[in-house]
Tab-separated table of C-alpha atoms in Angstrom:
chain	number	residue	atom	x	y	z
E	346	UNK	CA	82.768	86.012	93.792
E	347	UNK	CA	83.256	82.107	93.837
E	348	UNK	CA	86.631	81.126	95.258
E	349	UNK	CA	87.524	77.500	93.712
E	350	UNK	CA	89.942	75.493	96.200
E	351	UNK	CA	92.028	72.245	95.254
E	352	UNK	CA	89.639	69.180	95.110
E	353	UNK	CA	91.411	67.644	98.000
E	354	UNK	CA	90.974	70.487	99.968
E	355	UNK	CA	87.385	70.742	98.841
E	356	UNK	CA	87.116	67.319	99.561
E	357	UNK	CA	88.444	67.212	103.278
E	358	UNK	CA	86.376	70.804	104.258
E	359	UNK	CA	82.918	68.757	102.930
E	360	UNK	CA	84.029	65.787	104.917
E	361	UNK	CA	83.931	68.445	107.889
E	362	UNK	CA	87.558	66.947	108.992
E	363	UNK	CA	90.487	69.340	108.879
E	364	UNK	CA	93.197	71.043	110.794
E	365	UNK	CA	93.704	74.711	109.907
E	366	UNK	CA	97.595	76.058	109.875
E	367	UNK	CA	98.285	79.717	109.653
E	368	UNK	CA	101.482	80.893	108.584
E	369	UNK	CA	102.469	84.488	107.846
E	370	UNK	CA	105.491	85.515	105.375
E	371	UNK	CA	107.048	88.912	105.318
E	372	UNK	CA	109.036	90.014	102.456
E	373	UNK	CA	111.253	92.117	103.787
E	374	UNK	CA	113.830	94.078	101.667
E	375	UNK	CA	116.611	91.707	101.395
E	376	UNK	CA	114.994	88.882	103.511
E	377	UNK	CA	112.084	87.195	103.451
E	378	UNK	CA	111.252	85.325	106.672
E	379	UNK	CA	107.953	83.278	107.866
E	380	UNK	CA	106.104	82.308	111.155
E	381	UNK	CA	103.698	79.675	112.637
E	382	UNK	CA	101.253	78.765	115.449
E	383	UNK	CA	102.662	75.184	115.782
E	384	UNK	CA	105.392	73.613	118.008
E	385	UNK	CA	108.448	73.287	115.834
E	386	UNK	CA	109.893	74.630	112.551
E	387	UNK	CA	107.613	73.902	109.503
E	388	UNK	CA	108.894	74.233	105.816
E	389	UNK	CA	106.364	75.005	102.686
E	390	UNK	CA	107.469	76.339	99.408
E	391	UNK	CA	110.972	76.047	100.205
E	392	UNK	CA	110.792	78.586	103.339
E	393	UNK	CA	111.348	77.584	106.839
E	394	UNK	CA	108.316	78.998	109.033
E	395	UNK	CA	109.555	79.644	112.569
E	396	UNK	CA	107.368	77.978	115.337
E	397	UNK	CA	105.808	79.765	118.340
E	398	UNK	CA	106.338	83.646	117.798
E	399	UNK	CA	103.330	83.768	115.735
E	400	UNK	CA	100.041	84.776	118.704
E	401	UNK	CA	97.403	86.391	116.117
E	402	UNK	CA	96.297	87.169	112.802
E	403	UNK	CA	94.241	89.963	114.259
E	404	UNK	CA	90.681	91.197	113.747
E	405	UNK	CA	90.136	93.388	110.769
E	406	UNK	CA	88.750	96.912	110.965
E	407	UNK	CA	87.552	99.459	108.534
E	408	UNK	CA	85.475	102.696	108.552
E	409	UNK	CA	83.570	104.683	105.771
E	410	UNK	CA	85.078	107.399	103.866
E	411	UNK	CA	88.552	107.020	102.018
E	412	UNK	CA	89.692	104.658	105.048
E	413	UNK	CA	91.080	100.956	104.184
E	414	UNK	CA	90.365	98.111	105.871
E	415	UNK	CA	93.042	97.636	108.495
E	416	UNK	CA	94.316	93.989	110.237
E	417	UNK	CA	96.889	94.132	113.091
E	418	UNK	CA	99.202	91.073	114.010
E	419	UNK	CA	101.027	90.633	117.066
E	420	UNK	CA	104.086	88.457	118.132
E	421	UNK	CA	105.707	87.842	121.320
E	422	UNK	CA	109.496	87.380	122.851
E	423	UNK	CA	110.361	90.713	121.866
E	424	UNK	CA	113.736	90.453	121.740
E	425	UNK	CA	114.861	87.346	121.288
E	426	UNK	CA	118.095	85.258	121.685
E	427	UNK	CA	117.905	84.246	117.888
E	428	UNK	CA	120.596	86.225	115.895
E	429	UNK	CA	118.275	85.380	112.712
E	430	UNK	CA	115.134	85.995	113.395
E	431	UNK	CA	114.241	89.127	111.184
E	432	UNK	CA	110.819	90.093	113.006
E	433	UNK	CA	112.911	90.684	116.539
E	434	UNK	CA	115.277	93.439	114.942
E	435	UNK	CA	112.465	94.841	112.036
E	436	UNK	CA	113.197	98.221	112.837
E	437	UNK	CA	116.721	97.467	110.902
E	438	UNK	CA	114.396	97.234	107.869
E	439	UNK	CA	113.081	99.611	105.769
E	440	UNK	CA	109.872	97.919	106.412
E	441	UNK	CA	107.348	100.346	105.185
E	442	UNK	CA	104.847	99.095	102.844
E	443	UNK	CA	106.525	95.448	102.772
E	444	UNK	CA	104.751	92.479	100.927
E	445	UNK	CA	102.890	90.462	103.696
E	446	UNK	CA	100.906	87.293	102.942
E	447	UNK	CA	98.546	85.389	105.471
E	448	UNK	CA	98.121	82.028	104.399
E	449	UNK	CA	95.772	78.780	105.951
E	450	UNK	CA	96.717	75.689	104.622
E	451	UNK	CA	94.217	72.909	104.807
E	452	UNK	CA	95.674	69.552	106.241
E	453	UNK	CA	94.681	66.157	107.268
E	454	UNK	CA	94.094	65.920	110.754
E	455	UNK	CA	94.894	61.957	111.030
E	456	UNK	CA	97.933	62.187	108.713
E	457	UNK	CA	99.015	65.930	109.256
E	458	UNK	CA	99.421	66.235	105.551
E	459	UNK	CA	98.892	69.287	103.872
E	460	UNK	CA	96.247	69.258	101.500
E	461	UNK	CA	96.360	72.394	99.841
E	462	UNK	CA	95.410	76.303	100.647
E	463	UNK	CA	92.147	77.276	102.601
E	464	UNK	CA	92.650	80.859	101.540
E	465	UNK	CA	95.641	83.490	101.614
E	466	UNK	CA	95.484	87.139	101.884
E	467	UNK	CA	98.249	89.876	101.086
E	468	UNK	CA	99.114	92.926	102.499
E	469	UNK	CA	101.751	95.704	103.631
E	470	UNK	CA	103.113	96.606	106.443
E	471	UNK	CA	101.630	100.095	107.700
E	472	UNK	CA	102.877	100.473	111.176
E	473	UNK	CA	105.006	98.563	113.601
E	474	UNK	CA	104.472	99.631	117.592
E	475	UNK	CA	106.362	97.582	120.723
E	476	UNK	CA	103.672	96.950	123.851
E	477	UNK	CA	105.467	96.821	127.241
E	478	UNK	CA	103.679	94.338	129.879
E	479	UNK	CA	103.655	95.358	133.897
E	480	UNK	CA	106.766	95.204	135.688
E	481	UNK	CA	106.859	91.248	137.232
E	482	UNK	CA	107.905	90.363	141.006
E	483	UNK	CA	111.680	89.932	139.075
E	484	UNK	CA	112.085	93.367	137.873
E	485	UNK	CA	111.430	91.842	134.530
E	486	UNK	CA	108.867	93.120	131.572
E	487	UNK	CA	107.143	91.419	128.605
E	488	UNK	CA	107.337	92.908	124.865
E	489	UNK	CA	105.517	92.292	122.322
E	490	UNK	CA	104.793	93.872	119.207
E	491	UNK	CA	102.037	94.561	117.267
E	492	UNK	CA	102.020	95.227	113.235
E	493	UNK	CA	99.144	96.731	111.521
E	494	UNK	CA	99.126	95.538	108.396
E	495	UNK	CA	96.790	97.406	105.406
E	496	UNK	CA	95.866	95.982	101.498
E	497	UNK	CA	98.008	96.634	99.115
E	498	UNK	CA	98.439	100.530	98.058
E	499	UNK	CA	97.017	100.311	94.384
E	500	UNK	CA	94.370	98.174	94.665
E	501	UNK	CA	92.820	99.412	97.947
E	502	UNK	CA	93.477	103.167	97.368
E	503	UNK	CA	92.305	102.716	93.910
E	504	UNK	CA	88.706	102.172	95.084
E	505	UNK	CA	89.045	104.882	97.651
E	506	UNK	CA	91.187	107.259	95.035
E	507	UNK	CA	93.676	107.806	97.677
E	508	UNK	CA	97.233	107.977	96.858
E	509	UNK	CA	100.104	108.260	99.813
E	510	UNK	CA	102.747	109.207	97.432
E	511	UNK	CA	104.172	110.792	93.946
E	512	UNK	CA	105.309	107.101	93.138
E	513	UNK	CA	101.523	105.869	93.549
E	514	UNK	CA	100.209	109.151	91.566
E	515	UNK	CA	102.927	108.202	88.931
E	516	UNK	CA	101.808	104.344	88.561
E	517	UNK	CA	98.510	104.890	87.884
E	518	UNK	CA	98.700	108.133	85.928
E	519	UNK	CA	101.456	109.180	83.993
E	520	UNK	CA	105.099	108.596	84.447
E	521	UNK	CA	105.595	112.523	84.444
E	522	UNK	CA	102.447	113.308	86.911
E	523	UNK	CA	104.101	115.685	89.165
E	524	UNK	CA	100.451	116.189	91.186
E	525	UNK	CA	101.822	114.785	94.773
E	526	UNK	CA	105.767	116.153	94.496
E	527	UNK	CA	105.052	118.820	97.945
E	528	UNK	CA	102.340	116.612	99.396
E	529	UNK	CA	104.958	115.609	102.023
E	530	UNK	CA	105.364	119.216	102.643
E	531	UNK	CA	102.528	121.307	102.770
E	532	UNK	CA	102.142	121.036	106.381
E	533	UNK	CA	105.994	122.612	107.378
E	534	UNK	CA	106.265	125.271	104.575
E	535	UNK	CA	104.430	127.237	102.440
E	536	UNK	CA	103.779	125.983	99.107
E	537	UNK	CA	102.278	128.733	96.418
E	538	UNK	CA	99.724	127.254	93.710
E	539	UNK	CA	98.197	128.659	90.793
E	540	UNK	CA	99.319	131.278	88.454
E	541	UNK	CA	101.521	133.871	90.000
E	542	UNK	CA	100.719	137.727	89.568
E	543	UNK	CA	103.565	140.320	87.642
């Protein structure tokens, strides 16, 4: 697969001269908010990225079988003073499965202009867990938190066949496909299948 970038972009990456800026955007049921690895606030696409909360895009991992390839994110100043700042209070969210794109723009190192996108990736939220640090010499402890993030459902568990809900089964079957309705469960109570006897 060929990926085609902007000819400016194109331009600056064969010149060997660029500066790289990540920013991650979460699209969170009624509020979408975004982060950055820079200094102060940066706006693109008419959203305010929020400077300094951002510390990695995380390694991706995968394994054979019906696994998907997995990529966990983690922030820092867990909770914060900001009233606004979605990511500090995301367990107020119904988070689950919410849109996340990973972005690197592509900008002029002399100018700091943004040229254009390097590459973007999207995903969904799969898991959200809070690290504690040691205890400091003040009594005091860290938090951060780390998201794992996975593809999106259809189009990863479509090459794996895997489906995590009725909803899924429905999307890509029929809209009456009633194949997952106890899959959440068969592990607490006895489900009977098949034909039943007299």
């Amino acid at each position: 697969m060929s990926i085609v970038l902007d000819p400016a972009v194109q331009a600056a990456v064969d010149g060997g001269q660029i500066r790289r800026l990540d920013l991650i955007r979460f699209d969170l049921p009624g509020r979408t908010v975004g982060y950055h690895r820079g200094g102060r606030p940066f706006t693109y696409n008419g959203l305010t990225y929020i400077p300094n909360r951002f510390l990695s895009a995380g390694s991706m991992s995968s394994a054979l079988g019906v696994a998907v390839t997995t990529r966990t994110i983690t922030f820092s100043n867990i909770p914060t003073a900001d009233v606004n700042d979605a990511i500090a209070k995301i367990e107020e969210f119904n988070y689950l499965n919410a849109p996340v794109i990973i972005a690197h723009l592509c900008g002029d190192p002399a100018t700091d202009q943004v040229l254009g996108v390097l590459a973007s990736s999207i995903y969904e939220i799969d898991k959200v867990k809070f690290n504690k640090s040691a205890i400091s010499e003040g009594g005091e402890r860290n938090l951060t938190l780390s998201i794992d993030l996975q593809p999106p459902g259809r189009s990863a568990r479509g090459s794996t066949q895997v489906k995590r809900s009725q909803e899924e089964q429905q999307f890509d079957n029929l809209s009456t496909d009633t194949c997952l309705e106890y899959a959440s469960v068969t592990g607490s109570q006895p489900v009977e299948w098949g034909q039943k006897s007299g």
